[in-house]
């Protein structure tokens, strides 16, 4: 069964450094998302992306964050200057879009980001 | 605003049925999901129901939707120790909209 993959599974970085989290969505999917889950808290929406542009972003997704689909298969989340509070599990998701089952979002296994 | 609430903990004996309840506030939600998260793992889509349905059954899983009360439940029949995990209720307005998650219910299955 096709699945969303994410790399790395765990990233440790120093505060102020840039990180890029990578995702490979399911191949025929058109809608892409990033969510994050701070330890012990709810899964929170960050951003959605369709047709090479951001569709919606949350207030968490400030100027330090950016997303890109550089080559038609990867979908990346960049954090320019990491803060301690960026430590979280970051989930990528994708959806085919459309009606019914085609609209369900499938999540990757997550990247655990630790900012020291 | 959009909000999803669940009880945080549930403990059941192996072989019993588990019922996890959820309430949501957005009556325009079309998709209602249940995701499972095992320790240290990602979010696994367990099942989903559309807002025009009352019930959906998938093997040991039964989802009930009361749209009037905005109440969703997940019943797991014959609960096994492997079902121990956090179960997230979630809603989405459309097929491409963001998914709003509840806080998750931690299910513990006692052998």
PDB file of C-alpha atoms in Angstrom:
ATOM      1  CA  UNK A   1       0.000   0.000   0.000  1.00  0.00           C
ATOM      2  CA  UNK A   2       1.419   3.445  -0.882  1.00  0.00           C
ATOM      3  CA  UNK A   3       2.559   5.500   2.079  1.00  0.00           C
ATOM      4  CA  UNK A   4       3.914   8.906   2.986  1.00  0.00           C
ATOM      5  CA  UNK A   5       7.575   8.799   3.973  1.00  0.00           C
ATOM      6  CA  UNK A   6       9.594  11.326   5.972  1.00  0.00           C
ATOM      7  CA  UNK A   7      13.281  11.855   6.585  1.00  0.00           C
ATOM      8  CA  UNK A   8      15.063  12.036   8.893  1.00  0.00           C
ATOM      9  CA  UNK A   9      13.189  10.229  11.631  1.00  0.00           C
ATOM     10  CA  UNK A  10      15.022  12.272  14.260  1.00  0.00           C
ATOM     11  CA  UNK A  11      16.863  15.561  13.862  1.00  0.00           C
ATOM     12  CA  UNK A  12      18.858  17.250  16.594  1.00  0.00           C
ATOM     13  CA  UNK A  13      19.952  20.839  16.026  1.00  0.00           C
ATOM     14  CA  UNK A  14      21.295  23.818  17.883  1.00  0.00           C
ATOM     15  CA  UNK A  15      19.100  26.826  18.511  1.00  0.00           C
ATOM     16  CA  UNK A  16      19.390  29.336  15.682  1.00  0.00           C
ATOM     17  CA  UNK A  17      20.309  26.745  13.061  1.00  0.00           C
ATOM     18  CA  UNK A  18      18.288  26.069   9.932  1.00  0.00           C
ATOM     19  CA  UNK A  19      16.635  22.691   9.456  1.00  0.00           C
ATOM     20  CA  UNK A  20      14.911  21.124   6.478  1.00  0.00           C
ATOM     21  CA  UNK A  21      12.433  18.320   7.040  1.00  0.00           C
ATOM     22  CA  UNK A  22      11.667  16.183   4.042  1.00  0.00           C
ATOM     23  CA  UNK A  23       8.593  14.298   2.969  1.00  0.00           C
ATOM     24  CA  UNK A  24       7.675  12.168  -0.012  1.00  0.00           C
ATOM     25  CA  UNK A  25       3.884  12.215  -0.369  1.00  0.00           C
ATOM     26  CA  UNK A  26       1.891   9.463  -2.033  1.00  0.00           C
ATOM     27  CA  UNK A  27       2.558   9.767  -5.747  1.00  0.00           C
ATOM     28  CA  UNK A  28      -0.882  10.647  -7.127  1.00  0.00           C
ATOM     29  CA  UNK A  29      -1.759  13.014  -4.304  1.00  0.00           C
ATOM     30  CA  UNK A  30      -2.215  16.707  -4.982  1.00  0.00           C
ATOM     31  CA  UNK A  31      -2.661  18.260  -1.544  1.00  0.00           C
ATOM     32  CA  UNK A  32       0.135  18.396   0.978  1.00  0.00           C
ATOM     33  CA  UNK A  33       0.250  19.372   4.624  1.00  0.00           C
ATOM     34  CA  UNK A  34       2.522  19.838   7.600  1.00  0.00           C
ATOM     35  CA  UNK A  35       1.378  19.375  11.178  1.00  0.00           C
ATOM     36  CA  UNK A  36       3.285  19.319  14.414  1.00  0.00           C
ATOM     37  CA  UNK A  37       2.801  17.743  17.820  1.00  0.00           C
ATOM     38  CA  UNK A  38       4.636  19.146  20.797  1.00  0.00           C
ATOM     39  CA  UNK A  39       5.199  16.405  23.344  1.00  0.00           C
ATOM     40  CA  UNK A  40       2.011  15.696  25.256  1.00  0.00           C
ATOM     41  CA  UNK A  41      -0.056  18.178  23.268  1.00  0.00           C
ATOM     42  CA  UNK A  42      -2.526  18.131  20.380  1.00  0.00           C
ATOM     43  CA  UNK A  43      -1.546  17.658  16.772  1.00  0.00           C
ATOM     44  CA  UNK A  44      -1.627  21.179  15.281  1.00  0.00           C
ATOM     45  CA  UNK A  45      -2.016  22.232  11.671  1.00  0.00           C
ATOM     46  CA  UNK A  46       0.830  24.297  10.223  1.00  0.00           C
ATOM     47  CA  UNK A  47       0.292  24.700   6.497  1.00  0.00           C
ATOM     48  CA  UNK A  48      -1.425  23.261   3.438  1.00  0.00           C
ATOM     49  CA  UNK A  49      -0.027  23.371  -0.087  1.00  0.00           C
ATOM     50  CA  UNK A  50      -1.647  22.847  -3.462  1.00  0.00           C
ATOM     51  CA  UNK A  51      -0.695  23.661  -7.009  1.00  0.00           C
ATOM     52  CA  UNK A  52       2.704  24.933  -5.886  1.00  0.00           C
ATOM     53  CA  UNK A  53       1.403  27.459  -3.464  1.00  0.00           C
ATOM     54  CA  UNK A  54       0.296  27.724   0.130  1.00  0.00           C
ATOM     55  CA  UNK A  55      -3.475  27.244   0.473  1.00  0.00           C
ATOM     56  CA  UNK A  56      -3.743  27.959   4.153  1.00  0.00           C
ATOM     57  CA  UNK A  57      -1.401  28.512   7.074  1.00  0.00           C
ATOM     58  CA  UNK A  58      -1.879  28.722  10.803  1.00  0.00           C
ATOM     59  CA  UNK A  59      -0.606  31.483  13.056  1.00  0.00           C
ATOM     60  CA  UNK A  60       2.202  29.130  14.089  1.00  0.00           C
ATOM     61  CA  UNK A  61       3.545  29.232  10.526  1.00  0.00           C
ATOM     62  CA  UNK A  62       5.374  32.551  10.753  1.00  0.00           C
ATOM     63  CA  UNK A  63       8.188  33.984   8.654  1.00  0.00           C
ATOM     64  CA  UNK A  64      10.643  31.461  10.076  1.00  0.00           C
ATOM     65  CA  UNK A  65       8.833  28.660   8.257  1.00  0.00           C
ATOM     66  CA  UNK A  66       8.669  27.937   4.547  1.00  0.00           C
ATOM     67  CA  UNK A  67       7.555  25.043   2.388  1.00  0.00           C
ATOM     68  CA  UNK A  68       8.608  23.918  -1.025  1.00  0.00           C
ATOM     69  CA  UNK A  69       7.984  21.181  -3.540  1.00  0.00           C
ATOM     70  CA  UNK A  70      11.317  21.368  -5.310  1.00  0.00           C
ATOM     71  CA  UNK A  71      11.117  18.491  -7.745  1.00  0.00           C
ATOM     72  CA  UNK A  72       7.579  17.155  -8.068  1.00  0.00           C
ATOM     73  CA  UNK A  73       8.051  14.392  -5.540  1.00  0.00           C
ATOM     74  CA  UNK A  74       9.550  15.856  -2.378  1.00  0.00           C
ATOM     75  CA  UNK A  75       7.754  18.277  -0.088  1.00  0.00           C
ATOM     76  CA  UNK A  76       9.928  20.120   2.413  1.00  0.00           C
ATOM     77  CA  UNK A  77       9.461  22.217   5.519  1.00  0.00           C
ATOM     78  CA  UNK A  78      12.255  24.645   6.334  1.00  0.00           C
ATOM     79  CA  UNK A  79      12.714  26.356   9.662  1.00  0.00           C
ATOM     80  CA  UNK A  80      15.216  29.181   9.193  1.00  0.00           C
ATOM     81  CA  UNK A  81      16.353  29.857  12.724  1.00  0.00           C
ATOM     82  CA  UNK A  82      15.167  27.205  15.141  1.00  0.00           C
ATOM     83  CA  UNK A  83      13.980  28.027  18.631  1.00  0.00           C
ATOM     84  CA  UNK A  84      13.703  25.755  21.643  1.00  0.00           C
ATOM     85  CA  UNK A  85       9.924  25.806  21.298  1.00  0.00           C
ATOM     86  CA  UNK A  86      10.162  24.346  17.791  1.00  0.00           C
ATOM     87  CA  UNK A  87      11.033  21.001  19.379  1.00  0.00           C
ATOM     88  CA  UNK A  88       8.179  18.719  18.341  1.00  0.00           C
ATOM     89  CA  UNK A  89       7.188  15.829  16.116  1.00  0.00           C
ATOM     90  CA  UNK A  90       6.502  17.119  12.614  1.00  0.00           C
ATOM     91  CA  UNK A  91       4.073  15.168  10.462  1.00  0.00           C
ATOM     92  CA  UNK A  92       3.666  15.444   6.741  1.00  0.00           C
ATOM     93  CA  UNK A  93       0.348  14.426   5.187  1.00  0.00           C
ATOM     94  CA  UNK A  94      -1.052  14.157   1.697  1.00  0.00           C
ATOM     95  CA  UNK A  95      -4.422  13.763   0.100  1.00  0.00           C
ATOM     96  CA  UNK A  96      -5.664  13.013  -3.383  1.00  0.00           C
ATOM     97  CA  UNK A  97      -8.415  15.568  -2.956  1.00  0.00           C
ATOM     98  CA  UNK A  98     -11.841  15.094  -4.413  1.00  0.00           C
ATOM     99  CA  UNK A  99     -14.923  13.505  -2.985  1.00  0.00           C
ATOM    100  CA  UNK A 100     -15.327  10.619  -0.615  1.00  0.00           C
ATOM    101  CA  UNK A 101     -12.390   8.444   0.274  1.00  0.00           C
ATOM    102  CA  UNK A 102     -10.152  10.388  -2.093  1.00  0.00           C
ATOM    103  CA  UNK A 103     -10.268  13.278   0.359  1.00  0.00           C
ATOM    104  CA  UNK A 104      -8.787  11.495   3.344  1.00  0.00           C
ATOM    105  CA  UNK A 105      -5.381  12.610   4.557  1.00  0.00           C
ATOM    106  CA  UNK A 106      -2.625  10.075   5.025  1.00  0.00           C
ATOM    107  CA  UNK A 107       0.153  10.886   7.450  1.00  0.00           C
ATOM    108  CA  UNK A 108       3.808  10.035   7.435  1.00  0.00           C
ATOM    109  CA  UNK A 109       5.636   8.545  10.437  1.00  0.00           C
ATOM    110  CA  UNK A 110       6.919  11.943  11.549  1.00  0.00           C
ATOM    111  CA  UNK A 111      10.267  13.610  12.158  1.00  0.00           C
ATOM    112  CA  UNK A 112      11.158  14.268  15.754  1.00  0.00           C
ATOM    113  CA  UNK A 113      12.951  17.628  15.924  1.00  0.00           C
ATOM    114  CA  UNK A 114      14.961  18.380  19.039  1.00  0.00           C
ATOM    115  CA  UNK A 115      16.357  21.903  19.415  1.00  0.00           C
ATOM    116  CA  UNK A 116      19.105  22.274  22.000  1.00  0.00           C
TER     117      UNK A 116
ATOM    118  CA  UNK B   1     -14.394  28.150  16.536  1.00  0.00           C
ATOM    119  CA  UNK B   2     -13.302  24.664  15.667  1.00  0.00           C
ATOM    120  CA  UNK B   3     -12.665  22.395  18.614  1.00  0.00           C
ATOM    121  CA  UNK B   4     -12.574  18.676  19.213  1.00  0.00           C
ATOM    122  CA  UNK B   5     -12.752  17.167  22.684  1.00  0.00           C
ATOM    123  CA  UNK B   6     -12.163  13.662  23.980  1.00  0.00           C
ATOM    124  CA  UNK B   7     -11.682  12.040  27.338  1.00  0.00           C
ATOM    125  CA  UNK B   8      -7.963  11.578  27.930  1.00  0.00           C
ATOM    126  CA  UNK B   9      -7.781   8.058  29.337  1.00  0.00           C
ATOM    127  CA  UNK B  10      -9.610   4.757  29.015  1.00  0.00           C
ATOM    128  CA  UNK B  11      -8.710   1.433  30.549  1.00  0.00           C
ATOM    129  CA  UNK B  12     -10.356  -1.852  29.549  1.00  0.00           C
ATOM    130  CA  UNK B  13      -9.770  -5.553  30.067  1.00  0.00           C
ATOM    131  CA  UNK B  14      -8.596  -7.672  27.175  1.00  0.00           C
ATOM    132  CA  UNK B  15     -11.571  -9.145  25.341  1.00  0.00           C
ATOM    133  CA  UNK B  16     -13.964  -6.397  26.407  1.00  0.00           C
ATOM    134  CA  UNK B  17     -15.275  -3.694  24.100  1.00  0.00           C
ATOM    135  CA  UNK B  18     -13.757  -0.214  24.216  1.00  0.00           C
ATOM    136  CA  UNK B  19     -15.783   2.877  23.454  1.00  0.00           C
ATOM    137  CA  UNK B  20     -13.971   6.141  22.864  1.00  0.00           C
ATOM    138  CA  UNK B  21     -16.123   9.243  22.678  1.00  0.00           C
ATOM    139  CA  UNK B  22     -15.542  12.560  20.976  1.00  0.00           C
ATOM    140  CA  UNK B  23     -17.414  15.809  20.544  1.00  0.00           C
ATOM    141  CA  UNK B  24     -16.770  18.453  17.926  1.00  0.00           C
ATOM    142  CA  UNK B  25     -18.097  21.933  17.422  1.00  0.00           C
ATOM    143  CA  UNK B  26     -18.014  22.601  13.690  1.00  0.00           C
ATOM    144  CA  UNK B  27     -21.320  21.467  12.217  1.00  0.00           C
ATOM    145  CA  UNK B  28     -19.959  21.986   8.707  1.00  0.00           C
ATOM    146  CA  UNK B  29     -17.401  19.212   9.120  1.00  0.00           C
ATOM    147  CA  UNK B  30     -17.782  16.667   6.368  1.00  0.00           C
ATOM    148  CA  UNK B  31     -15.056  14.222   7.296  1.00  0.00           C
ATOM    149  CA  UNK B  32     -14.721  12.723  10.757  1.00  0.00           C
ATOM    150  CA  UNK B  33     -11.677  10.606  11.391  1.00  0.00           C
ATOM    151  CA  UNK B  34     -10.142   8.276  13.898  1.00  0.00           C
ATOM    152  CA  UNK B  35      -6.365   8.052  13.919  1.00  0.00           C
ATOM    153  CA  UNK B  36      -4.256   5.699  16.023  1.00  0.00           C
ATOM    154  CA  UNK B  37      -0.811   6.555  17.360  1.00  0.00           C
ATOM    155  CA  UNK B  38       1.317   3.848  18.935  1.00  0.00           C
ATOM    156  CA  UNK B  39       4.182   4.898  21.226  1.00  0.00           C
ATOM    157  CA  UNK B  40       6.872   6.729  19.264  1.00  0.00           C
ATOM    158  CA  UNK B  41       5.086   6.139  15.987  1.00  0.00           C
ATOM    159  CA  UNK B  42       3.187   8.205  13.449  1.00  0.00           C
ATOM    160  CA  UNK B  43      -0.510   8.714  12.888  1.00  0.00           C
ATOM    161  CA  UNK B  44      -2.285   5.763  11.358  1.00  0.00           C
ATOM    162  CA  UNK B  45      -5.649   6.437   9.741  1.00  0.00           C
ATOM    163  CA  UNK B  46      -7.932   3.854  11.353  1.00  0.00           C
ATOM    164  CA  UNK B  47     -11.252   4.751   9.858  1.00  0.00           C
ATOM    165  CA  UNK B  48     -13.395   7.692   8.862  1.00  0.00           C
ATOM    166  CA  UNK B  49     -17.046   8.512   8.401  1.00  0.00           C
ATOM    167  CA  UNK B  50     -18.780  11.104   6.291  1.00  0.00           C
ATOM    168  CA  UNK B  51     -21.204  13.484   7.907  1.00  0.00           C
ATOM    169  CA  UNK B  52     -24.124  12.069   5.909  1.00  0.00           C
ATOM    170  CA  UNK B  53     -23.678   8.667   7.571  1.00  0.00           C
ATOM    171  CA  UNK B  54     -24.815   7.453  10.996  1.00  0.00           C
ATOM    172  CA  UNK B  55     -22.673   4.391  11.317  1.00  0.00           C
ATOM    173  CA  UNK B  56     -19.744   2.667   9.720  1.00  0.00           C
ATOM    174  CA  UNK B  57     -18.442  -0.799  10.562  1.00  0.00           C
ATOM    175  CA  UNK B  58     -15.034  -2.102   9.611  1.00  0.00           C
ATOM    176  CA  UNK B  59     -14.144  -5.470  11.142  1.00  0.00           C
ATOM    177  CA  UNK B  60     -13.749  -4.873  14.898  1.00  0.00           C
ATOM    178  CA  UNK B  61     -14.307  -1.138  14.573  1.00  0.00           C
ATOM    179  CA  UNK B  62     -17.699   0.578  14.674  1.00  0.00           C
ATOM    180  CA  UNK B  63     -18.037   4.318  14.289  1.00  0.00           C
ATOM    181  CA  UNK B  64     -21.255   6.013  15.350  1.00  0.00           C
ATOM    182  CA  UNK B  65     -22.076   9.584  14.439  1.00  0.00           C
ATOM    183  CA  UNK B  66     -24.770  11.703  16.038  1.00  0.00           C
ATOM    184  CA  UNK B  67     -24.678  14.791  13.894  1.00  0.00           C
ATOM    185  CA  UNK B  68     -27.341  16.607  15.888  1.00  0.00           C
ATOM    186  CA  UNK B  69     -25.270  16.357  19.072  1.00  0.00           C
ATOM    187  CA  UNK B  70     -21.935  16.555  17.210  1.00  0.00           C
ATOM    188  CA  UNK B  71     -20.880  13.354  18.920  1.00  0.00           C
ATOM    189  CA  UNK B  72     -18.667  10.682  17.441  1.00  0.00           C
ATOM    190  CA  UNK B  73     -17.699   7.376  18.984  1.00  0.00           C
ATOM    191  CA  UNK B  74     -15.330   4.560  18.161  1.00  0.00           C
ATOM    192  CA  UNK B  75     -16.102   1.096  19.440  1.00  0.00           C
ATOM    193  CA  UNK B  76     -13.406  -1.561  19.341  1.00  0.00           C
ATOM    194  CA  UNK B  77     -14.813  -5.034  19.820  1.00  0.00           C
ATOM    195  CA  UNK B  78     -12.777  -7.775  21.528  1.00  0.00           C
ATOM    196  CA  UNK B  79     -10.040  -5.321  22.530  1.00  0.00           C
ATOM    197  CA  UNK B  80      -6.531  -6.773  22.405  1.00  0.00           C
ATOM    198  CA  UNK B  81      -3.308  -5.660  24.092  1.00  0.00           C
ATOM    199  CA  UNK B  82      -2.090  -4.575  20.662  1.00  0.00           C
ATOM    200  CA  UNK B  83      -4.877  -1.991  20.618  1.00  0.00           C
ATOM    201  CA  UNK B  84      -3.140  -0.056  23.408  1.00  0.00           C
ATOM    202  CA  UNK B  85      -2.378   3.331  21.849  1.00  0.00           C
ATOM    203  CA  UNK B  86      -3.577   6.909  21.669  1.00  0.00           C
ATOM    204  CA  UNK B  87      -6.696   7.389  19.573  1.00  0.00           C
ATOM    205  CA  UNK B  88      -7.296  10.772  17.994  1.00  0.00           C
ATOM    206  CA  UNK B  89     -10.670  11.989  16.873  1.00  0.00           C
ATOM    207  CA  UNK B  90     -10.382  14.562  14.098  1.00  0.00           C
ATOM    208  CA  UNK B  91     -12.567  16.582  11.758  1.00  0.00           C
ATOM    209  CA  UNK B  92     -12.183  18.178   8.364  1.00  0.00           C
ATOM    210  CA  UNK B  93     -14.567  20.453   6.483  1.00  0.00           C
ATOM    211  CA  UNK B  94     -13.704  19.372   2.987  1.00  0.00           C
ATOM    212  CA  UNK B  95     -11.488  16.894   1.266  1.00  0.00           C
ATOM    213  CA  UNK B  96      -8.612  19.363   1.107  1.00  0.00           C
ATOM    214  CA  UNK B  97      -9.136  21.360   4.299  1.00  0.00           C
ATOM    215  CA  UNK B  98      -6.897  21.049   7.350  1.00  0.00           C
ATOM    216  CA  UNK B  99      -7.691  18.353   9.879  1.00  0.00           C
ATOM    217  CA  UNK B 100      -8.477  19.493  13.426  1.00  0.00           C
ATOM    218  CA  UNK B 101      -7.436  16.972  16.057  1.00  0.00           C
ATOM    219  CA  UNK B 102      -8.709  16.247  19.509  1.00  0.00           C
ATOM    220  CA  UNK B 103      -6.261  15.783  22.383  1.00  0.00           C
ATOM    221  CA  UNK B 104      -6.277  12.005  22.014  1.00  0.00           C
ATOM    222  CA  UNK B 105      -7.549   9.231  24.277  1.00  0.00           C
ATOM    223  CA  UNK B 106      -4.923   6.954  25.725  1.00  0.00           C
ATOM    224  CA  UNK B 107      -6.325   3.419  25.677  1.00  0.00           C
ATOM    225  CA  UNK B 108      -4.758   0.911  28.059  1.00  0.00           C
ATOM    226  CA  UNK B 109      -5.683  -2.737  27.672  1.00  0.00           C
ATOM    227  CA  UNK B 110      -5.222  -4.858  30.768  1.00  0.00           C
ATOM    228  CA  UNK B 111      -4.355  -8.503  30.050  1.00  0.00           C
TER     229      UNK B 111
END
